[in-house]
Coordinates of C-alpha atoms in Angstrom, one line a residue:
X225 CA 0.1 45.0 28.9
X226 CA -1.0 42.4 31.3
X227 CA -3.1 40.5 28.5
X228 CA -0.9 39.6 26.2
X229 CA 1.7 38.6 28.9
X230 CA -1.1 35.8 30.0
X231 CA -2.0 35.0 26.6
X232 CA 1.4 34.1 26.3
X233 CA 1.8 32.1 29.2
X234 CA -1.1 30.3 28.5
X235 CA 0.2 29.4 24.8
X236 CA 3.7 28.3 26.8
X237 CA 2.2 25.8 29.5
X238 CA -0.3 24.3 27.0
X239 CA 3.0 23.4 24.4
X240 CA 4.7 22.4 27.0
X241 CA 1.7 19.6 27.8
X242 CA 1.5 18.2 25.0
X243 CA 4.8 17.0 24.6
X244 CA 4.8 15.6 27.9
X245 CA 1.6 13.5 27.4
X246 CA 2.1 9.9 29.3
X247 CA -1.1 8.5 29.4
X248 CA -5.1 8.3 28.6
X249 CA -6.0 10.7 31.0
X250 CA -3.6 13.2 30.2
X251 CA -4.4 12.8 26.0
X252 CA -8.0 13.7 27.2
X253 CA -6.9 16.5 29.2
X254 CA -4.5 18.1 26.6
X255 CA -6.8 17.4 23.9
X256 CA -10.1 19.6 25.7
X257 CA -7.8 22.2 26.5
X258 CA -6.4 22.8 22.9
X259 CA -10.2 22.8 21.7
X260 CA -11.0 25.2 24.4
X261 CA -8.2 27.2 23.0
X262 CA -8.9 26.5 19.3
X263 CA -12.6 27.1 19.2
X264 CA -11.5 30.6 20.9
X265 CA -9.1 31.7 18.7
X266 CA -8.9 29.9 15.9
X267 CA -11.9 31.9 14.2
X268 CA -12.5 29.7 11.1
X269 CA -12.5 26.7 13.2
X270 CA -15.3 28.4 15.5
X271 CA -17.9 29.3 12.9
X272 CA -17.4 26.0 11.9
X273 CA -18.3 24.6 15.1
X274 CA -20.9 27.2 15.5
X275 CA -22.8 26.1 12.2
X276 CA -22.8 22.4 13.6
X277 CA -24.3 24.2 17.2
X278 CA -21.5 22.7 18.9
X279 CA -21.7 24.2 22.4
X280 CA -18.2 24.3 24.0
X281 CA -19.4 23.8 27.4
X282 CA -20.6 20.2 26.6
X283 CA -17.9 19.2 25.3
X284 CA -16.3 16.2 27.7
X285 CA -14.9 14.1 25.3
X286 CA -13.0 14.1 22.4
X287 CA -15.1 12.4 20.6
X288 CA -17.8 15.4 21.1
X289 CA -15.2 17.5 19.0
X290 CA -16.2 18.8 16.1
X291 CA -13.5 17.7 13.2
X292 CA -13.0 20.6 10.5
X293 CA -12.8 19.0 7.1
X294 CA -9.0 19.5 5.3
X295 CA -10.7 21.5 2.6
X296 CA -11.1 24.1 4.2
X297 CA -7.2 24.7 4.2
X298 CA -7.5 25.6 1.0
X299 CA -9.8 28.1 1.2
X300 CA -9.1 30.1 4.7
X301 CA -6.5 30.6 6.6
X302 CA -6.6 28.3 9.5
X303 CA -4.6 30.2 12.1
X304 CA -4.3 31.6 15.7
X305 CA -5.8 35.1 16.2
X306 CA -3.2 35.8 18.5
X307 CA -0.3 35.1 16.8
X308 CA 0.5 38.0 14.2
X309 CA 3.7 36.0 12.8
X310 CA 4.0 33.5 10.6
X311 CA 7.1 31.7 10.5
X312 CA 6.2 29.1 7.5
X313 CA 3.9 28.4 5.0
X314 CA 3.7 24.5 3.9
X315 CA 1.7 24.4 0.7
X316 CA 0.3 21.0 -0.9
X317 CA 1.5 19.2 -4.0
X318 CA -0.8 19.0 -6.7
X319 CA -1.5 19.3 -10.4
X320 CA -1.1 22.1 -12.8
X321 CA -4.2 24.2 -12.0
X322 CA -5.2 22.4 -8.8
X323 CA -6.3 24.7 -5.4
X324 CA -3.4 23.8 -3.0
X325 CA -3.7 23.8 0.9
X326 CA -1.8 26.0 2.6
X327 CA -1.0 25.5 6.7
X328 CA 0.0 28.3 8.4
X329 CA 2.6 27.6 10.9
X330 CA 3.2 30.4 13.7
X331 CA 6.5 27.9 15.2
X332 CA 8.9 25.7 13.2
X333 CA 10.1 25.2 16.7
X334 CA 7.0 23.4 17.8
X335 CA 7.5 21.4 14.4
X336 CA 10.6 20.3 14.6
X337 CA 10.3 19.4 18.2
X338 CA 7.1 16.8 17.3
X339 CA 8.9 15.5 14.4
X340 CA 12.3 14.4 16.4
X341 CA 9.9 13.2 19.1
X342 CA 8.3 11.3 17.0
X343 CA 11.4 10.2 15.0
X344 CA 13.0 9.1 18.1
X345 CA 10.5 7.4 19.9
X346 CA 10.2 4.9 17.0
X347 CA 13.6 4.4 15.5
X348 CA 16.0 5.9 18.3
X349 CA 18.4 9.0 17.8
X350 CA 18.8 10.3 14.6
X351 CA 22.8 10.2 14.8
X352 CA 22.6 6.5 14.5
X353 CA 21.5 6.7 11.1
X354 CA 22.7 7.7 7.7
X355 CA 19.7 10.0 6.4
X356 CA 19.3 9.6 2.3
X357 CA 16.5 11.1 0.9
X358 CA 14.8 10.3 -2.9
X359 CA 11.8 13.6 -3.3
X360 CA 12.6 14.7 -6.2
X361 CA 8.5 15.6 -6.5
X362 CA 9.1 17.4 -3.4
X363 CA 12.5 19.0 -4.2
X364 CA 10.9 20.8 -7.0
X365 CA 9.0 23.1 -5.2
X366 CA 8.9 25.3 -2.5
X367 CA 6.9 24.9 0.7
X368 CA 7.0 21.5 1.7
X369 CA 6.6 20.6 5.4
X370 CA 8.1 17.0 4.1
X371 CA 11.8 18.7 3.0
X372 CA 11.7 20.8 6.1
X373 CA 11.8 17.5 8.2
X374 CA 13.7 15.4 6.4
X375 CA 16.2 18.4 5.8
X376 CA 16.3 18.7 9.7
X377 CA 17.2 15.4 10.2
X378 CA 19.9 15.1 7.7
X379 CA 21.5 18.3 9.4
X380 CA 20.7 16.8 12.7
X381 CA 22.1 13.1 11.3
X382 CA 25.3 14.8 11.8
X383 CA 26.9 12.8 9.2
X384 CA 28.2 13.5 6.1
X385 CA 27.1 10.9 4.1
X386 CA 23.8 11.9 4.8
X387 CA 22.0 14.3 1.7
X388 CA 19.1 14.2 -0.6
X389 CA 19.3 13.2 -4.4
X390 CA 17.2 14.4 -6.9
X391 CA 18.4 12.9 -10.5
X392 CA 21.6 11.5 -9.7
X393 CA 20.8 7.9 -8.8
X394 CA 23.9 6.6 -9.2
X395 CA 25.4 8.5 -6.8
X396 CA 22.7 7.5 -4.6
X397 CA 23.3 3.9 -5.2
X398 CA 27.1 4.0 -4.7
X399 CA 26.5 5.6 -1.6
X400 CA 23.8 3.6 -0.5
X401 CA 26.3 0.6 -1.4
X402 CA 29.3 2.0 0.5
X403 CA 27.0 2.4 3.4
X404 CA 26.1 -1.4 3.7
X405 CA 29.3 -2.6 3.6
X406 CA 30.7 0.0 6.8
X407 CA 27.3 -1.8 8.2
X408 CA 26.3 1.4 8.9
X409 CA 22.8 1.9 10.0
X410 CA 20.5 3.9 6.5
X411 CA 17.4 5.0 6.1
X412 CA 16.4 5.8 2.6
X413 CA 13.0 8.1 2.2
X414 CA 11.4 8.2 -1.1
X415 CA 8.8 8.9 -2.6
X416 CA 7.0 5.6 -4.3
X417 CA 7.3 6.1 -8.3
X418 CA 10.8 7.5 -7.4
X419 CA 12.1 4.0 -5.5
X420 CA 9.7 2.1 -8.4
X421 CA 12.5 3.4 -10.8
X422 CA 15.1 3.2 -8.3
X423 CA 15.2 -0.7 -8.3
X424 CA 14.2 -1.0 -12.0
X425 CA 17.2 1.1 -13.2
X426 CA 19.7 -0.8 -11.1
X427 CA 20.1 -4.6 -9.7
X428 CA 20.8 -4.1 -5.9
X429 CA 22.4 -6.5 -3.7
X430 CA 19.5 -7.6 -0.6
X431 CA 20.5 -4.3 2.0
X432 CA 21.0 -6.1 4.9
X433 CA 21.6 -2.4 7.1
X434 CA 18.7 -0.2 5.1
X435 CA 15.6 1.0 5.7
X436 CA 13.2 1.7 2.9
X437 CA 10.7 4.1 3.9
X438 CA 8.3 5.2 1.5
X439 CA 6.1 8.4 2.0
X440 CA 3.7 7.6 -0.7
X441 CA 2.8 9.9 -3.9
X442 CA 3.2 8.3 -7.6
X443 CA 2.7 12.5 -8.7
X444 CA 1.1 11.2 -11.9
X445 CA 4.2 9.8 -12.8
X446 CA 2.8 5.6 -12.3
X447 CA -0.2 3.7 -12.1
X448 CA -1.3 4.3 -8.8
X449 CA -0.8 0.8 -6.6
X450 CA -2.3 -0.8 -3.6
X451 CA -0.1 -0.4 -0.3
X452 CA 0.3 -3.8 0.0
X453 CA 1.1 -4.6 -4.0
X454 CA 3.8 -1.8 -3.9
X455 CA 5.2 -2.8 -0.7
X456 CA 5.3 -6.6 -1.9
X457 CA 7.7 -4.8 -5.5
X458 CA 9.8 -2.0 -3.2
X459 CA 10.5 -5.3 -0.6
X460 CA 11.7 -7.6 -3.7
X461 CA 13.7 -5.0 -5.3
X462 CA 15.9 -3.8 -2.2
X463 CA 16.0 -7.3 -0.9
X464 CA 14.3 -6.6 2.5
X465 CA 11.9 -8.1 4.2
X466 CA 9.7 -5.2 5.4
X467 CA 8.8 -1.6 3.4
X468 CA 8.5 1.1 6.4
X469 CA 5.8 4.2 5.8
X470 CA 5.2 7.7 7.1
X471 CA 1.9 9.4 7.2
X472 CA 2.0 12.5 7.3
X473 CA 0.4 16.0 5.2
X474 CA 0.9 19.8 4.7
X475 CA -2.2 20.2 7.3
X476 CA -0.2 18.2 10.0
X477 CA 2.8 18.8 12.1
X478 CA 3.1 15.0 13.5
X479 CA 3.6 12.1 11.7
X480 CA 2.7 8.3 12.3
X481 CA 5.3 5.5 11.0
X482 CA 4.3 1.9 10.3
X483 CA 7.3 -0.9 10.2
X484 CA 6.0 -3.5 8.8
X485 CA 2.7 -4.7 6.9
X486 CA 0.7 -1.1 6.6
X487 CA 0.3 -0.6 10.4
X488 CA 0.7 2.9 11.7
X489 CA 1.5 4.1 14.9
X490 CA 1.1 7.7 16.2
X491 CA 3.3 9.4 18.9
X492 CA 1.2 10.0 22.0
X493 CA -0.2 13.9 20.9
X494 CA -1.6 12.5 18.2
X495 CA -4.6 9.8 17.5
X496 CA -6.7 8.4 14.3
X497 CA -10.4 8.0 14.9
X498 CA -12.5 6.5 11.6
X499 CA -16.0 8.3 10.7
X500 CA -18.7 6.6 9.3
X501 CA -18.7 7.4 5.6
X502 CA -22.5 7.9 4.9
X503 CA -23.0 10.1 8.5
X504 CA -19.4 12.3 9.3
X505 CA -20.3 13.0 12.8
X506 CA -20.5 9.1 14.0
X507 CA -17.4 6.8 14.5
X508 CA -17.2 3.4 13.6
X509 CA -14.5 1.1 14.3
X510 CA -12.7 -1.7 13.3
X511 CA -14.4 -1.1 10.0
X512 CA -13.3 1.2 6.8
X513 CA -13.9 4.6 7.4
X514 CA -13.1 8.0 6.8
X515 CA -9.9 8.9 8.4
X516 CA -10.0 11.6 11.2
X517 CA -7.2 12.8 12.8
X518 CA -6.3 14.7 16.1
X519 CA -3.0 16.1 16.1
X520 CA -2.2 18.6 19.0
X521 CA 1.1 19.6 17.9
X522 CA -1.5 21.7 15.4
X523 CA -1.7 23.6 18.5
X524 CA -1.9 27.3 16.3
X525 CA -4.1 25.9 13.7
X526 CA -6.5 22.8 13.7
X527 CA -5.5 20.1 16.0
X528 CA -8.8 18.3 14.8
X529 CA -8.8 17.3 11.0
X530 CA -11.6 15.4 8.8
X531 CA -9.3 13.7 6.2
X532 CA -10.3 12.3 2.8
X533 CA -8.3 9.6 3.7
X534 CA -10.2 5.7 4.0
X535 CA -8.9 3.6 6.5
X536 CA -9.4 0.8 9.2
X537 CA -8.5 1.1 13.1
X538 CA -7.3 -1.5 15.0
X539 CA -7.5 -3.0 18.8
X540 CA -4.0 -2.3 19.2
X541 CA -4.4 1.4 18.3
X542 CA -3.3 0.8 15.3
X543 CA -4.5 2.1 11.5
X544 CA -4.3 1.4 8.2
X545 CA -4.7 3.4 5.3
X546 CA -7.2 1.4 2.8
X547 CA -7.4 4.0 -0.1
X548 CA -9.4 7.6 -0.4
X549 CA -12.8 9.3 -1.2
X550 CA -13.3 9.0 -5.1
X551 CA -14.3 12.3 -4.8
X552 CA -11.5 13.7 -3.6
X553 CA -8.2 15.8 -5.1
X554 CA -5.1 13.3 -6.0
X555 CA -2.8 14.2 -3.2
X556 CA 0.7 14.7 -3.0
X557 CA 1.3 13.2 0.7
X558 CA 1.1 9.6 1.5

C-alpha cells in the first residue's frame, strides 16, 4: 500500500511545480522531471524514445528530449500507466472519414487550472470581461477541449450576458452592441470563416470596448487565408485596430495568445522550439521551421509534442505561426 501512496505524492508535488514555474532554471528543472516521469510511465512515449536510443540518463537539457510526433495521438493512447481514470476525452475536428486525435486527459482540474493561468496572466481576471463565443464548428460536436475552456470561462465570467451562439447572429450582434455602449469590457472568440460571415452579414459600428479573438479553422467552409490577410479583413470589419489569436489543440492543455500582429506568447510551463524541416532532431532558429512544443501541463500524457505546424521564433521568445507541412491532415485548431 505504500507504493501507490508515493506514486501519488510524487504526481502531487510535480503538478504543483509546474504552476509555480518563475524562472529559466526552474522551466529546466520541471521540464527533466516531467520527462523523467514521462519516459517511465508514459509507455508509448518510451518506445518511442527507445527506438531513437535515447538514454534517459543523458539527458540534461531539454533540448536532448526526444519530441513525440502528434500523429501518434491518433493511433495510441498517449496516457499515464498509473492513472486508471480518465476524466475526458478531447477528440480532433476533421473531415468526414478523417483519423481524429484523441488526448486522454486523467484531470480536467489540471486543465482548467492552466487555462485560467494562462487566461489571466495575459488579459487579467476573467470577471472583467463579457465572454461571447462564435464555434459553431466546434459546438457541433462532442469532445472539444476548445468548448470546455471557453465554456469554463463563460461560467466563470460570472455575467450573464456572457454565452455562446451558434446560428443566431443577430442576437449576437445586438448583444455585442448593447455591450459597447455600457463600455463594458468583450471578448468575442470565433472561429475565422464564422467572424468572415460575421462582418459580411452585418455593417458594425468600429467596437471601441471588444476584443476579436480568432482561434483559427475555415472547416472547409472558406478559402483558406494567410494570418496576416485575414487579420488585415477581421480588423476592417469590426473596426479595431488589432485581431487577437489563441494557439492551442486537442493534444495540448495550454494555450499561447498573441495581441497584435501574429506574435504568440506562452505562459511560463509552456515553450515553442522550431526543428529543422529536412533533419527533425536539430533546431534552428529565427528561421521557418517545424513547430515543436513543450507543454508541461501535459503532465499525464506528452508534455513534449512534434507539431505539423511551420513557424518562426523570435529573440523575444516569441513565435509565429507561418503555415503547415503540405503533407499534413487539414486541422481543426488554429
Amino acid at each position: 500500500m505504500v507504493v501507490p501512496y508515493l506514486c501519488l505524492k510524487t504526481n502531487q508535488m510535480l503538478a504543483s511545480k509546474i504552476f509555480a514555474i518563475q524562472s529559466e532554471e526552474d522551466f529546466e528543472q520541471v521540464c527533466l522531471q516531467v520527462f523523467q516521469y514521462q519516459y517511465k510511465n508514459c509507455l508509448p512515449y518510451r518506445k518511442f524514445c527507445n527506438l531513437l536510443n535515447t538514454d534517459p540518463k543523458q539527458v540534461k537539457h531539454h533540448k536532448d528530449i526526444p519530441f513525440l510526433p502528434i500523429e501518434f495521438f491518433k493511433s495510441h493512447k498517449i496516457f499515464d500507466k498509473q492513472k486508471n481514470k480518465v476524466e475526458s476525452i478531447f477528440t480532433s475536428s476533421g473531415t468526414t472519414g478523417m483519423e481524429r486525435s484523441q488526448h486522454y486527459v486523467a484531470n480536467n482540474k489540471v486543465y482548467e487550472e492552466s487555462f485560467l493561468k494562462a487566461f489571466q496572466q495575459f488579459y487579467g481576471k476573467v470577471t472583467d470581461y463579457t465572454i461571447l463565443a462564435l464555434l459553431p464548428s466546434y459546438l457541433e460536436r462532442e469532445g472539444s477541449s476548445l468548448i470546455y475552456m471557453v465554456d469554463k470561462l463563460i461560467k466563470d465570467s460570472n455575467n450573464p450576458s456572457s454565452g455562446f451562439y451558434l446560428h443566431n447572429t443577430e442576437d449576437l450582434v445586438e448583444k455585442l452592441l448593447e455591450q459597447e455602449q455600457k463600455g463594458k469590457k468583450t471578448i468575442l472568440i470565433g472561429v475565422s470563416y464564422a467572424l468572415l460571415d460575421l462582418i459580411e452579414e452585418f455593417d458594425l459600428p468600429a467596437l471601441q470596448h471588444t476584443i476579436i479573438m480568432e482561434t483559427g479553422g475555415m472547416k472547409g467552409k472558406r478559402k483558406e487565408l494567410i494570418k496576416q490577410e485575414l487579420h488585415k479583413i477581421l480588423a476592417k470589419g469590426f473596426g479595431v485596430s488589432d485581431i487577437h489569436s489563441e494557439y492551442g489543440m486537442t493534444e495540448l492543455l495550454s494555450q499561447a495568445y498573441s495581441k497584435q500582429k501574429g506574435f504568440f506568447y506562452t505562459p511560463p510551463w509552456m515553450r515553442v522550439l522550431t526543428r529543422d524541416t529536412e533533419d527533425p532532431l536539430s533546431y534552428v532558429e529565427f528561421v521557418t521551421g517545424g513547430i515543436n512544443v513543450i507543454d508541461l501541463a501535459n503532465l499525464h500524457s506528452c508534455s513534449f509534442i512534434a507539431t505539423q505546424d511551420l513557424g518562426k521564433l523570435h529573440p523575444d521568445g516569441s513565435f509565429e505561426i507561418i503555415g503547415r507541412f503540405d503533407n499534413s491532415d487539414i486541422r481543426g485548431c488554429n
